[in-house]
Structures are given as structure tokens and as C-alpha cells.
Short mmCIF file of C-alpha atoms and ligand atoms in Angstrom, two decimals:
data_model
loop_
_atom_site.label_atom_id
_atom_site.label_comp_id
_atom_site.label_asym_id
_atom_site.label_seq_id
_atom_site.Cartn_x
_atom_site.Cartn_y
_atom_site.Cartn_z
CA UNK A 50 17.21 -1.66 5.16
CA UNK A 51 19.89 -3.56 3.32
CA UNK A 52 20.84 -4.63 -0.14
CA UNK A 53 22.11 -8.12 -0.87
CA UNK A 54 23.65 -9.83 -3.86
CA UNK A 55 24.94 -13.32 -4.69
CA UNK A 56 26.76 -14.51 -7.81
CA UNK A 57 27.79 -17.85 -9.27
CA UNK A 58 30.12 -16.95 -12.13
CA UNK A 59 32.60 -18.50 -14.54
CA UNK A 60 35.42 -16.17 -13.60
CA UNK A 61 36.39 -13.87 -10.70
CA UNK A 62 33.29 -12.25 -9.18
CA UNK A 63 34.80 -9.71 -6.77
CA UNK A 64 34.48 -6.73 -9.15
CA UNK A 65 31.01 -7.83 -10.22
CA UNK A 66 29.81 -7.95 -6.61
CA UNK A 67 31.45 -4.61 -5.85
CA UNK A 68 29.68 -3.02 -8.84
CA UNK A 69 26.33 -4.51 -7.85
CA UNK A 70 26.75 -3.24 -4.29
CA UNK A 71 27.32 0.24 -5.71
CA UNK A 72 24.01 -0.13 -7.55
CA UNK A 73 22.36 -1.12 -4.27
CA UNK A 74 24.08 1.56 -2.20
CA UNK A 75 20.80 3.45 -1.72
CA UNK A 76 19.59 0.50 0.41
CA UNK A 77 22.27 0.98 3.05
CA UNK A 78 25.22 3.26 3.60
CA UNK A 79 26.36 2.14 7.01
CA UNK A 80 28.48 -0.90 6.19
CA UNK A 81 29.45 -3.07 3.25
CA UNK A 82 30.97 -6.52 2.85
CA UNK A 83 31.83 -9.21 0.34
CA UNK A 84 32.57 -12.92 0.84
CA UNK A 85 33.83 -14.97 -2.08
CA UNK A 86 34.40 -18.67 -2.32
CA UNK A 87 37.29 -20.53 -3.93
CA UNK A 88 36.70 -24.25 -3.70
CA UNK A 89 36.46 -24.93 0.01
CA UNK A 90 37.87 -21.59 1.03
CA UNK A 91 36.00 -18.40 1.85
CA UNK A 92 37.55 -14.92 1.66
CA UNK A 93 35.77 -12.06 3.33
CA UNK A 94 36.20 -8.32 3.72
CA UNK A 95 33.75 -5.95 5.38
CA UNK A 96 33.69 -2.64 7.17
CA UNK A 97 31.85 0.54 8.06
CA UNK A 98 30.99 3.05 5.40
CA UNK A 99 30.10 3.35 1.76
CA UNK A 100 31.16 0.66 -0.70
CA UNK A 101 33.75 2.96 -2.26
CA UNK A 102 35.26 3.70 1.17
CA UNK A 103 35.29 0.15 2.52
CA UNK A 104 37.05 -1.56 -0.39
CA UNK A 105 40.55 -0.72 -1.59
CA UNK A 106 42.66 -2.44 -4.24
CA UNK A 107 44.31 -4.53 -1.54
CA UNK A 108 41.01 -5.71 -0.08
CA UNK A 109 39.62 -6.46 -3.54
CA UNK A 110 42.70 -8.55 -4.30
CA UNK A 111 42.01 -10.53 -1.16
CA UNK A 112 38.67 -11.65 -2.61
CA UNK A 113 39.43 -14.16 -5.37
CA UNK A 114 36.82 -16.77 -6.28
CA UNK A 115 34.22 -17.58 -8.90
CA UNK A 116 31.21 -17.21 -6.60
CA UNK A 117 30.36 -14.85 -3.78
CA UNK A 118 27.88 -12.75 -1.87
CA UNK A 119 27.76 -9.13 -0.73
CA UNK A 120 25.73 -6.79 1.40
CA UNK A 121 25.24 -3.08 1.98
CA UNK A 122 23.72 -2.39 5.35
CA UNK A 123 21.63 0.19 7.11
CA UNK A 124 21.13 -0.66 10.76
CA UNK A 125 17.46 -1.48 11.27
CA UNK A 126 15.07 -2.02 14.14
CA UNK A 127 16.56 -3.99 16.99
CA UNK A 128 20.11 -3.94 15.71
CA UNK A 129 23.06 -2.05 17.04
CA UNK A 130 25.79 -0.61 14.95
CA UNK A 131 29.01 -2.38 15.88
CA UNK A 132 31.60 -3.27 13.24
CA UNK A 133 31.22 -6.97 13.96
CA UNK A 134 27.60 -6.72 12.82
CA UNK A 135 28.66 -5.82 9.29
CA UNK A 136 27.76 -8.65 6.93
CA UNK A 137 28.33 -11.21 5.45
CA UNK A 138 28.43 -13.46 8.51
CA UNK A 139 30.21 -16.79 8.70
CA UNK A 140 29.76 -20.05 10.60
CA UNK A 141 32.12 -22.95 10.26
CA UNK A 142 29.64 -25.79 10.71
CA UNK A 143 28.13 -27.55 8.94
CA UNK A 144 30.30 -27.30 5.82
CA UNK A 145 31.06 -23.57 6.29
CA UNK A 146 28.42 -20.99 5.46
CA UNK A 147 28.65 -17.29 4.61
CA UNK A 148 25.42 -15.38 4.81
CA UNK A 149 23.80 -11.99 4.14
CA UNK A 150 20.30 -10.91 5.04
CA UNK A 151 17.87 -8.11 4.27
CA UNK A 152 14.90 -7.70 6.57
CA UNK A 153 14.11 -8.07 10.22
CA UNK A 154 13.05 -11.11 12.23
CA UNK A 155 10.22 -10.58 14.67
CA UNK A 156 10.80 -13.64 16.90
CA UNK A 157 14.55 -13.45 17.14
CA UNK A 158 14.62 -13.18 20.92
CA UNK A 159 12.81 -16.52 21.25
CA UNK A 160 15.00 -17.98 18.51
CA UNK A 161 18.15 -16.80 20.21
CA UNK A 162 16.99 -18.44 23.42
CA UNK A 163 16.09 -21.74 21.73
CA UNK A 164 19.34 -21.75 19.75
CA UNK A 165 21.22 -21.57 23.03
CA UNK A 166 19.10 -23.94 25.12
CA UNK A 167 18.16 -26.56 22.57
CA UNK A 168 20.57 -26.29 19.66
CA UNK A 169 23.54 -25.28 21.86
CA UNK A 170 24.59 -22.48 19.59
CA UNK A 171 26.14 -19.29 20.86
CA UNK A 172 25.12 -15.96 19.34
CA UNK A 173 27.78 -13.33 19.70
CA UNK A 174 26.14 -10.15 18.41
CA UNK A 175 22.81 -8.37 18.75
CA UNK A 176 22.07 -9.01 15.12
CA UNK A 177 18.97 -10.96 14.13
CA UNK A 178 20.92 -11.96 11.01
CA UNK A 179 23.37 -13.96 13.13
CA UNK A 180 20.38 -15.71 14.69
CA UNK A 181 18.95 -16.48 11.25
CA UNK A 182 22.30 -17.82 10.05
CA UNK A 183 22.50 -20.13 13.04
CA UNK A 184 18.98 -21.41 12.47
CA UNK A 185 19.97 -22.16 8.86
CA UNK A 186 23.18 -23.88 10.01
CA UNK A 187 21.29 -25.98 12.54
CA UNK A 188 18.63 -26.97 10.02
CA UNK A 189 21.29 -27.85 7.44
CA UNK A 190 23.04 -30.00 10.02
CA UNK A 191 19.78 -31.84 10.70
CA UNK A 192 18.90 -32.23 7.03
CA UNK A 193 22.33 -33.33 5.78
CA UNK A 194 23.04 -37.00 5.21
CA UNK A 195 26.26 -37.41 7.12
CA UNK A 196 28.97 -35.38 5.49
CA UNK A 197 27.32 -34.77 2.15
CA UNK A 198 24.56 -32.46 1.05
CA UNK A 199 22.15 -32.51 -1.88
CA UNK A 200 19.43 -30.13 -3.06
CA UNK A 201 16.69 -32.10 -1.31
CA UNK A 202 18.51 -31.72 2.02
CA UNK A 203 19.09 -28.00 1.42
CA UNK A 204 15.39 -27.47 0.70
CA UNK A 205 14.46 -29.52 3.78
CA UNK A 206 16.66 -27.21 5.80
CA UNK A 207 14.97 -24.08 4.41
CA UNK A 208 11.57 -25.67 5.14
CA UNK A 209 12.71 -26.24 8.72
CA UNK A 210 13.92 -22.66 8.94
CA UNK A 211 10.58 -21.24 7.74
CA UNK A 212 8.77 -23.25 10.39
CA UNK A 213 10.83 -21.62 13.14
CA UNK A 214 11.37 -18.09 11.92
CA UNK A 215 8.96 -15.14 11.72
CA UNK A 216 9.43 -11.77 10.11
CA UNK A 217 10.92 -10.43 6.91
CA UNK A 218 13.95 -12.05 5.36
CA UNK A 219 15.54 -12.19 1.97
CA UNK A 220 18.75 -14.18 2.17
CA UNK A 221 21.80 -15.11 0.12
CA UNK A 222 24.18 -17.73 1.53
CA UNK A 223 27.12 -19.73 0.27
CA UNK A 224 27.58 -23.30 1.40
CA UNK A 225 31.25 -24.15 1.10
CA UNK A 226 31.98 -26.55 -1.74
CA UNK A 227 28.32 -26.65 -2.83
CA UNK A 228 26.98 -23.33 -4.07
CA UNK A 229 24.71 -20.36 -3.54
CA UNK A 230 21.40 -20.55 -1.68
CA UNK A 231 18.81 -17.76 -1.88
CA UNK A 232 15.39 -17.60 -0.27
CA UNK A 233 12.59 -15.25 0.75
CA UNK A 234 10.20 -15.31 3.69
CA UNK A 235 6.75 -16.86 3.13
CA UNK A 236 5.07 -13.43 2.81
CA UNK A 237 7.69 -12.12 0.39
CA UNK A 238 8.02 -8.89 2.36
CA UNK A 239 11.51 -8.01 1.16
CA UNK A 240 12.38 -8.25 -2.54
CA UNK A 241 14.81 -10.65 -4.22
CA UNK A 242 15.25 -11.46 -7.89
CA UNK A 243 17.26 -13.74 -10.16
CA UNK A 244 19.26 -12.81 -13.26
CA UNK A 245 21.34 -14.63 -15.86
CA UNK A 246 24.31 -13.74 -18.01
CA UNK A 247 25.34 -15.92 -20.94
CA UNK A 248 29.14 -16.02 -20.85
CA UNK A 249 31.29 -17.90 -23.36
CA UNK A 250 31.96 -20.48 -20.64
CA UNK A 251 28.27 -20.99 -19.82
CA UNK A 252 25.52 -19.26 -17.85
CA UNK A 253 26.36 -17.08 -14.85
CA UNK A 254 23.74 -16.32 -12.20
CA UNK A 255 23.06 -13.36 -9.96
CA UNK A 256 20.53 -12.96 -7.14
CA UNK A 257 19.92 -9.41 -5.91
CA UNK A 258 17.57 -7.27 -3.85
CA UNK A 259 16.64 -5.16 -6.87
CA UNK A 260 16.65 -5.66 -10.61
CA UNK A 261 18.82 -2.55 -11.05
CA UNK A 262 21.78 -4.56 -9.72
CA UNK A 263 21.25 -7.20 -12.41
CA UNK A 264 20.66 -4.79 -15.24
CA UNK A 265 23.56 -2.54 -14.31
CA UNK A 266 25.89 -5.56 -14.20
CA UNK A 267 24.85 -6.83 -17.64
CA UNK A 268 22.64 -9.65 -16.33
CA UNK A 269 19.19 -10.25 -17.81
CA UNK A 270 16.33 -10.25 -15.33
CA UNK A 271 14.88 -13.78 -15.14
CA UNK A 272 12.23 -13.51 -12.41
CA UNK A 273 11.49 -12.58 -8.83
CA UNK A 274 12.23 -15.31 -6.31
CA UNK A 275 8.80 -16.19 -4.98
CA UNK A 276 7.66 -15.89 -1.37
CA UNK A 277 8.70 -19.01 0.52
CA UNK A 278 10.74 -20.24 -2.42
CA UNK A 279 14.38 -21.30 -2.22
CA UNK A 280 16.76 -21.28 -5.17
CA UNK A 281 19.99 -23.22 -5.00
CA UNK A 282 22.68 -22.68 -7.64
CA UNK A 283 25.47 -25.23 -7.60
CA UNK A 284 29.04 -24.11 -8.29
CA UNK A 285 28.78 -25.55 -11.83
CA UNK A 286 25.80 -23.27 -12.53
CA UNK A 287 22.88 -25.74 -12.18
CA UNK A 288 19.78 -24.01 -10.82
CA UNK A 289 17.35 -25.84 -8.50
CA UNK A 290 14.25 -24.35 -6.94
CA UNK A 291 11.52 -25.39 -4.56
CA UNK A 292 8.75 -23.81 -2.50
CA UNK A 293 9.66 -24.49 1.10
CA UNK A 294 6.75 -23.03 3.07
CA UNK A 295 2.98 -23.55 3.15
CA UNK A 296 1.20 -20.86 1.09
CA UNK A 297 0.90 -17.58 2.99
CA UNK A 298 -0.53 -14.18 2.16
CA UNK A 299 1.83 -12.50 -0.30
CA UNK A 300 2.52 -9.06 1.16
CA UNK A 301 5.45 -7.21 -0.44
CA UNK A 302 6.53 -4.08 1.42
CA UNK A 303 4.82 -1.08 -0.15
CA UNK A 304 7.49 1.27 1.17
CA UNK A 305 9.87 -0.14 -1.44
CA UNK A 306 7.68 1.54 -4.07
CA UNK A 307 7.13 4.69 -2.03
CA UNK A 308 10.73 5.44 -1.11
CA UNK A 309 13.34 2.72 -0.82
CA UNK A 310 13.85 1.06 -4.15
CA UNK A 311 15.51 2.79 -7.06
CA UNK A 312 12.99 4.06 -9.61
CA UNK A 313 14.68 2.06 -12.37
CA UNK A 314 14.02 -1.23 -10.53
CA UNK A 315 11.13 -3.56 -11.26
CA UNK A 316 9.78 -5.39 -8.20
CA UNK A 317 7.04 -8.04 -8.43
CA UNK A 318 6.49 -7.10 -12.06
CA UNK A 319 5.92 -3.43 -11.20
CA UNK A 320 8.23 -0.65 -12.30
CA UNK A 321 8.99 1.43 -9.22
CA UNK A 322 9.08 4.55 -11.39
CA UNK A 323 5.69 3.76 -12.86
CA UNK A 324 4.22 3.13 -9.40
CA UNK A 325 5.49 6.57 -8.31
CA UNK A 326 3.90 8.19 -11.38
CA UNK A 327 0.63 6.52 -10.42
CA UNK A 328 0.97 7.80 -6.86
CA UNK A 329 1.25 11.27 -8.39
CA UNK A 330 -1.96 10.70 -10.39
CA UNK A 331 -3.99 9.53 -7.43
CA UNK A 332 -2.61 12.34 -5.29
CA UNK A 333 -3.55 14.85 -8.01
CA UNK A 334 -7.11 13.55 -8.00
CA UNK A 335 -7.32 13.88 -4.23
CA UNK A 336 -5.96 17.41 -4.43
CA UNK A 337 -8.53 18.31 -7.06
CA UNK A 338 -11.27 17.01 -4.73
CA UNK A 339 -10.03 18.71 -1.59
CA UNK A 340 -8.33 21.97 -2.47
CA UNK A 341 -8.94 25.03 -4.67
CA UNK A 342 -6.34 24.38 -7.38
CA UNK A 343 -6.36 28.03 -8.43
CA UNK A 344 -4.39 28.75 -5.28
CA UNK A 345 -1.35 26.77 -6.46
CA UNK A 346 1.17 28.61 -8.66
CA UNK A 347 3.81 25.94 -8.88
CA UNK A 348 4.43 22.26 -8.00
CA UNK A 349 7.86 21.35 -6.68
CA UNK A 350 9.41 17.99 -5.75
CA UNK A 351 11.51 17.46 -2.64
CA UNK A 352 14.38 15.63 -4.33
CA UNK A 353 14.87 12.83 -5.18
CA UNK A 354 12.31 10.05 -4.64
CA UNK A 355 9.24 12.28 -4.99
CA UNK A 356 10.14 13.54 -8.47
CA UNK A 357 8.03 11.11 -10.56
CA UNK A 358 4.97 11.67 -8.33
CA UNK A 359 5.39 15.47 -8.38
CA UNK A 360 5.86 15.53 -12.16
CA UNK A 361 2.79 13.44 -12.81
CA UNK A 362 0.70 15.37 -10.31
CA UNK A 363 1.60 18.67 -11.98
CA UNK A 364 0.91 17.37 -15.46
CA UNK A 365 -2.46 15.87 -14.47
CA UNK A 366 -3.57 19.13 -12.84
CA UNK A 367 -2.12 21.28 -15.58
CA UNK A 368 0.04 23.12 -13.10
CA UNK A 369 3.55 24.44 -13.59
CA UNK A 370 6.33 22.06 -12.43
CA UNK A 371 9.56 23.62 -11.17
CA UNK A 372 12.76 22.47 -9.48
CA UNK A 373 13.32 25.00 -6.70
CA UNK A 374 15.22 22.78 -4.32
CA UNK A 375 18.68 21.69 -5.32
CA UNK A 376 20.37 18.74 -3.70
CA UNK A 377 24.06 18.58 -2.95
CA UNK A 378 25.06 15.11 -4.07
CA UNK A 379 28.39 15.33 -2.35
CA UNK A 380 27.47 15.84 1.30
CA UNK A 381 29.79 13.69 3.38
CA UNK A 382 28.53 10.88 5.50
CA UNK A 383 27.50 11.62 9.06
CA UNK A 384 29.93 9.88 11.32
CA UNK A 385 27.50 9.38 14.13
CA UNK A 386 24.14 7.69 14.17
CA UNK A 387 21.79 10.43 12.97
CA UNK A 388 20.13 12.05 15.96
CA UNK A 389 17.50 14.77 15.62
CA UNK A 390 19.98 17.68 15.66
CA UNK A 391 22.17 16.06 13.02
CA UNK A 392 19.16 15.25 10.87
CA UNK A 393 17.97 18.85 11.02
CA UNK A 394 21.35 20.19 10.05
CA UNK A 395 21.73 17.65 7.29
CA UNK A 396 18.52 18.80 5.57
CA UNK A 397 20.10 22.27 5.25
CA UNK A 398 23.38 20.80 4.08
CA UNK A 399 21.66 18.62 1.51
CA UNK A 400 19.15 21.06 0.05
CA UNK A 401 19.24 24.67 -1.00
CA UNK A 402 16.57 26.90 -2.55
CA UNK A 403 16.50 28.77 -5.83
CA UNK A 404 14.95 32.06 -4.69
CA UNK A 405 13.27 33.03 -7.95
CA UNK A 406 11.17 29.86 -7.97
CA UNK A 407 9.68 30.77 -4.58
CA UNK A 408 9.46 34.55 -4.49
CA UNK A 409 5.84 35.66 -4.17
CA UNK A 410 4.47 32.28 -5.23
CA UNK A 411 2.07 29.79 -3.70
CA UNK A 412 4.13 26.61 -3.78
CA UNK A 413 2.96 23.02 -3.52
CA UNK A 414 5.85 20.90 -2.26
CA UNK A 415 5.58 17.18 -2.91
CA UNK A 416 7.42 14.58 -0.85
CA UNK A 417 7.29 10.80 -1.17
CA UNK A 418 6.52 10.41 2.53
CA UNK A 419 6.65 12.27 5.80
CA UNK A 420 8.21 10.25 8.59
CA UNK A 421 9.56 12.31 11.46
CA UNK A 422 8.56 15.55 9.77
CA UNK A 423 12.04 17.06 10.19
CA UNK A 424 12.54 17.37 6.43
CA UNK A 425 9.12 18.91 5.84
CA UNK A 426 9.48 21.39 8.69
CA UNK A 427 12.90 22.54 7.52
CA UNK A 428 11.85 22.80 3.89
CA UNK A 429 8.68 24.74 4.63
CA UNK A 430 10.84 27.17 6.60
CA UNK A 431 13.35 27.39 3.76
CA UNK A 432 10.55 28.02 1.25
CA UNK A 433 9.23 30.89 3.33
CA UNK A 434 12.73 32.28 3.80
CA UNK A 435 13.11 32.17 0.00
CA UNK A 436 10.05 34.39 -0.32
CA UNK A 437 7.17 31.94 -0.89
CA UNK A 438 3.74 33.40 -0.30
CA UNK A 439 1.91 30.22 0.71
CA UNK A 440 3.48 26.82 1.22
CA UNK A 441 1.37 23.69 0.75
CA UNK A 442 2.71 20.20 1.32
CA UNK A 443 1.56 16.96 -0.29
CA UNK A 444 2.77 13.48 0.59
CA UNK A 445 2.62 10.66 -1.99
CA UNK A 446 2.21 8.22 0.92
CA UNK A 447 -0.37 8.28 3.74
CA UNK A 448 0.57 9.35 7.29
CA UNK A 449 3.26 7.08 8.81
CA UNK A 450 1.81 6.31 12.23
CA UNK A 451 3.26 2.95 13.27
CA UNK A 452 6.62 1.32 13.75
CA UNK A 453 8.08 -0.75 10.98
CA UNK A 454 9.21 -4.11 12.25
CA UNK A 455 10.25 -5.64 8.93
CA UNK A 456 13.54 -3.92 8.24
CA UNK A 457 12.79 -0.26 7.61
CA UNK A 458 14.41 2.13 10.02
CA UNK A 459 11.53 3.94 11.68
CA UNK A 460 11.57 2.27 15.05
CA UNK A 461 9.88 4.45 17.61
CA UNK A 462 6.30 5.52 17.28
CA UNK A 463 6.97 8.62 19.40
CA UNK A 464 9.32 9.93 16.73
CA UNK A 465 6.69 9.81 13.98
CA UNK A 466 5.07 13.19 13.43
CA UNK A 467 1.73 11.62 12.44
CA UNK A 468 1.54 9.47 15.57
CA UNK A 469 -1.65 10.49 17.37
CA UNK A 470 -2.13 13.62 15.21
CA UNK A 471 -4.55 14.55 12.46
CA UNK A 472 -3.62 16.34 9.26
CA UNK A 473 -4.38 19.84 10.58
CA UNK A 474 -2.20 19.30 13.61
CA UNK A 475 0.63 17.99 11.46
CA UNK A 476 0.28 20.89 9.01
CA UNK A 477 0.58 23.27 11.93
CA UNK A 478 3.66 21.50 13.28
CA UNK A 479 5.49 21.62 9.98
CA UNK A 480 4.32 25.18 9.39
CA UNK A 481 2.46 24.47 6.12
CA UNK A 482 -0.65 26.37 4.98
CA UNK A 483 -2.22 23.05 3.99
CA UNK A 484 -1.18 19.43 4.03
CA UNK A 485 -2.59 16.67 1.81
CA UNK A 486 -1.77 13.02 2.30
CA UNK A 487 -2.36 10.19 -0.15
CA UNK A 488 -5.16 7.80 0.87
CA UNK A 489 -4.04 4.27 1.74
CA UNK A 490 -6.30 2.68 -0.88
CA UNK A 491 -4.86 4.98 -3.56
CA UNK A 492 -1.29 4.14 -2.60
CA UNK A 493 -2.13 0.45 -2.88
CA UNK A 494 -3.94 0.96 -6.18
CA UNK A 495 -0.88 2.77 -7.56
CA UNK A 496 0.98 -0.55 -7.40
CA UNK A 497 -1.94 -2.95 -7.96
CA UNK A 498 -3.04 -1.15 -11.14
CA UNK A 499 0.31 -2.19 -12.62
CA UNK A 500 0.07 -5.84 -11.52
CA UNK A 501 -3.43 -6.93 -10.56
CA UNK A 502 -2.00 -10.20 -9.18
CA UNK A 503 -0.80 -8.19 -6.19
CA UNK A 504 -3.70 -7.89 -3.79
CA UNK A 505 -1.95 -7.36 -0.46
CA UNK A 506 0.98 -5.38 0.79
CA UNK A 507 2.84 -4.90 3.98
CA UNK A 508 1.48 -1.42 4.81
CA UNK A 509 2.06 -1.80 8.54
CA UNK A 510 3.68 1.60 9.09
CA UNK A 511 0.47 3.17 7.74
CA UNK A 512 -2.10 0.79 9.26
CA UNK A 513 -0.51 -0.84 12.30
CA UNK A 514 -1.50 -4.26 10.90
CA UNK A 515 1.38 -6.71 10.85
CA UNK A 516 1.08 -9.57 8.38
CA UNK A 517 3.16 -12.02 10.46
CA UNK A 518 0.51 -11.86 13.19
CA UNK A 519 2.99 -11.99 16.07
CA UNK A 520 3.54 -8.34 16.96
CA UNK A 521 2.59 -7.45 20.53
CA UNK A 522 2.73 -4.06 22.30
CA UNK A 523 5.57 -5.45 24.43
CA UNK A 524 7.57 -6.32 21.34
CA UNK A 525 7.07 -2.81 19.93
CA UNK A 526 8.20 -1.33 23.23
CA UNK A 527 11.28 -3.54 23.25
CA UNK A 528 12.05 -2.54 19.68
CA UNK A 529 11.93 1.13 20.61
CA UNK A 530 14.65 0.75 23.28
CA UNK A 531 17.66 3.02 22.83
CA UNK A 532 20.31 1.63 20.52
CA UNK A 533 23.90 1.05 21.52
CA UNK A 534 26.46 3.74 20.93
CA UNK A 535 28.07 3.40 17.55
CA UNK A 536 31.60 2.10 17.46
CA UNK A 537 33.64 3.38 14.54
CA UNK A 538 35.78 0.71 12.98
CA UNK A 539 37.92 0.14 9.95
CA UNK A 540 37.61 -2.74 7.53
CA UNK A 541 37.60 -6.21 8.95
CA UNK A 542 39.35 -8.82 6.95
CA UNK A 543 38.82 -12.54 7.32
CA UNK A 544 40.47 -15.50 5.75
CA UNK A 545 38.27 -18.47 6.31
CA UNK A 546 38.87 -22.07 5.35
CA UNK A 547 41.91 -24.04 4.53
CA UNK A 548 43.70 -22.69 1.49
CA UNK A 549 46.30 -19.93 1.62
CA UNK A 550 45.10 -16.45 0.81
CA UNK A 551 47.01 -14.33 -1.65
CA UNK A 552 46.71 -10.86 -0.14
P1 AMP V 209 11.40 13.01 7.77
O1 AMP V 209 9.93 13.22 7.65
O2 AMP V 209 12.17 14.21 8.13
O3 AMP V 209 11.72 11.85 8.65
O4 AMP V 209 11.95 12.64 6.33
C1 AMP V 209 11.15 12.04 5.41
C2 AMP V 209 11.96 11.88 4.17
O5 AMP V 209 12.99 10.94 4.39
C3 AMP V 209 11.07 11.31 3.09
O6 AMP V 209 10.91 12.33 2.19
C4 AMP V 209 11.84 10.21 2.48
O7 AMP V 209 12.43 10.71 1.28
C5 AMP V 209 12.93 9.89 3.44
N1 AMP V 209 12.64 8.66 4.19
C6 AMP V 209 11.49 8.01 4.32
N2 AMP V 209 11.64 6.93 5.12
C7 AMP V 209 12.92 6.91 5.50
C8 AMP V 209 13.70 6.04 6.33
N3 AMP V 209 13.16 4.99 6.91
N4 AMP V 209 15.01 6.31 6.49
C9 AMP V 209 15.57 7.38 5.90
N5 AMP V 209 14.88 8.24 5.12
C10 AMP V 209 13.58 8.02 4.92
#
């Protein structure tokens, strides 16, 4: 999962992009990067780690310019973790493009092949984003009239891209000397929204993965960018938009509401916080139908994402709500790609119990989702060690049984605790006295109730149904292949273009 942002401002945008990336940090902690544009010149700095660790005063000074893009990255399905795969990416032709992507392409192997054989473009990393950038570059080359570019040509290029590419993609790109281009895949799987700030010099524009980045940077939310739509903002702040794909089933990723997005974001007109409250309501009703409520002494969230659901569940069932698990906000980053042993240890490092909330009580723990089951298993054990009498577990999302191919990091089916198991078996594995999962329909209703225009979602990790229609067992097997070893790298600095850089 990644977070992306693009800005066309009236003054330097480096700090603004940095601040927005901090607000999107929850979407990816592996790498961060910014590319700004000054006339025909791009400046870029990117590296491994959290935003605050990647950028220093010196690197920020090397990023002058009134427009720019940024990305925070979490390595997702199919990608490796080398420093050169940190984004933004750059290609020098046509015009010079910098590019950042959130999502995952599902036909990138075929695209890579056709880029090489037909378009004669070389792809140097294992990143599907580099493939997507090269498709965009090729389509822009085809659509451009000689050496100049207008909006019609840019939209023709995005139309061409949609006809070749499959999967999930929300993109921000700068075209040197022209402006900022943003677009979403025809199903609108990954989110992207547009905001505006009225400066004394005229309007400034920001495109971001989540509305929290706009709001936190002082921009007013304007609207979501629609599925298949492209928005082009010229360097003088003119906004152009066009739908560039035939209508397709709108299927935003439901996992954004379950876990990924910040609760203070609004996606597709639905407050993520409100959706999580609703999930708590529906889960409460299921609990009331399936379990003797008298057995539960206390409801407890597994911090942080499950809090709204746990709160609402407790209030609806008239049960006591307590915080018995305390999270250490300052655990350091893990310097290797989390393997099972590291994950297990990190649960203990991250969470600790308050004994008096557990001692002698029957506790209902609520989590937003159960993926590998490591967290649940560890926490059930911790609850018992803290003196709990019975430990029940409830998940605000249904069992995760299938791989996610659209940019969420849950690649191998074998790793999923619910794969091929029923609820009793899972309860036994995590050591819980009972386990209650949300029903799929109720999870969907939790979002739909708040915007009835939404009728479909990408729920593939719960259902195994993939909206792009191109997922084969072979592809899933290929996706589950072991990833490359991580290479640790420092910041990478680039000076691209023709003007001198002032760092
Ligand atoms: P586990 O079941 O141990 O894999 O952990 C599940 C917990 O991790 C859930 O409570 C979520 O808060 C969080 N989570 C869910 N999906 C992901 C993901 N793709 N990457 C990282 N954390 C996740």
C-alpha cells in the first residue's frame, strides 16, 4: 500500500509535500520520496524509511519548485524492496516525466514484455510502477503533436494507457514544463481526491490518496477523482478533466475502510470513522444473535484501527468498554522485511496489558481484521497471562481467505489463518474461547449505508472474486513467489533536467 500526493502551488511546495506525506505515513513506512519541478527542471530525493528519517534540511533544500509529487511506500505484491524502487520514478522522454503510483497492476508481466518487444523500452526494476510509467510515456509520445502537448493529447494518452493496463492504480505524474496529471483506474479501486487552497496569488491544487492529507495541509476537499477519470492541472493552475475509459463497475477497495485509511479521512463520500462505527453496530447485532451476551464482562479494542468498531459494539450491547491493551507509539522500525518471528516479537513490543482490566474477567477483544492470526494469537495469550477468565475474539471484517492483488500486502494464501479453515478451527488456533467474524454483507452495508451510490466493492481478499477479471491460479502462484532480499540504502538524490541545482 502506498500514499501519493501531487501539488501545483504558487510558492515552494517542498514543505507542503513533506507535511502531506507525514499525514499519509500510515499508508507506507518503507520508503519516501519527493520530486519537485522548477520550469523544465526536476529535483528529486528519495530513500528508505519513514518520511522524517529520509528527509533532512539539506535534502529539503535540494527540492525547490512550485509544483511537485511525493510518495510513501509499502512494498506490495510482486514488488521487491530495493532502494531504486523507491518512488517517484523518472523518465526523460517524452518531455520528462516524474511519477508516483499507489496500487498494483495485474498484467504487468505482459506489459513489460510488450514494452520491450514493441515499444522498445527497457524496464530496469521489478516494480510494476516503472512499467506503468513507461506505458504512460509511450502513450504520451504517441498522442503528442510533435514537440508540443495539449490537454486533449494528455487525455488521449491516458485513454491509451487504460486500454493496455489492468489492475489497481491511482497515479500522480508531472510532465516537465506542462503540469500535474492525476488519474485512477477504471474500477476506482485505490482512492484519490482533489483539494484546493485559495492563496493570495490564486488557487493552489493538491491531489492525494486520502482527504486527511488535504485537510491537514489547509486545503479544502473538492471531490474524489472518479474511476477512469484524468485530471490535468497546468502550471498556471488551470484544471482540466476528462473520463478516459469506458464505464466499468465501480469497486473501491473495502479494506481501506476496514483497516488502511485513517479514520479522519472521507473516501467516496464515506467517513472512514463512521464506516468503522457501523461495522461495530453490525458486529454487535451478529454477536447478539450468536452468543450469550451475559458471558461478556468487558469489550476491549486491539489498538488502533478497531477502536471505533469496539466502542460502538460495546455501546449497542450495553457492555462495559475498557482499554486494557496499551500501544507503544515509539517502537522503532524493523530493519528487515517482517518475517513471522519478527512479527510475533513486534506484537509484544507494541502492546502491553493492564492487568486489572483482565483479571478474572471474560473479555471480548475486537480487532478490525485477522490476517495471519499472529496478532490475535499473541494477544489472546497475553490476555490469559494477565489473568483473563475467558477470552473471546471478534473481527470487524470477515475471514481473509484470499490473496490481495490490488496493492495490499497479503500475498500468499498459505499465510492467511482463515485459508481453508472454519471459525472453530481458527478459534482453536488462536486459542480463543469463541471467535465471531463480521458477515461480508454486513461489512459492505457498513459502507453502503453511508453512501447508497456505492453498490460494489473490491472485497477480493474475502471472496476470491477479482473485479478486473484477469486473475488466474498461475498468476496467484507467481505472486506468492519469495521476494528478494531487502537491500538497505540511504537517500538517493537526483538532479534531473537542465538547470543548476542549488544544494
Ligand atoms: P495478523 O492477523 O497478525 O496478520 O494481524 C492483523 C492485524 O494487522 C489487523 O488487526 C490489522 O490491524 C493489521 N493489518 C491488517 N491487514 C494488514 C496488512 N495488509 N499489513 C499490515 N497490517 C495489517
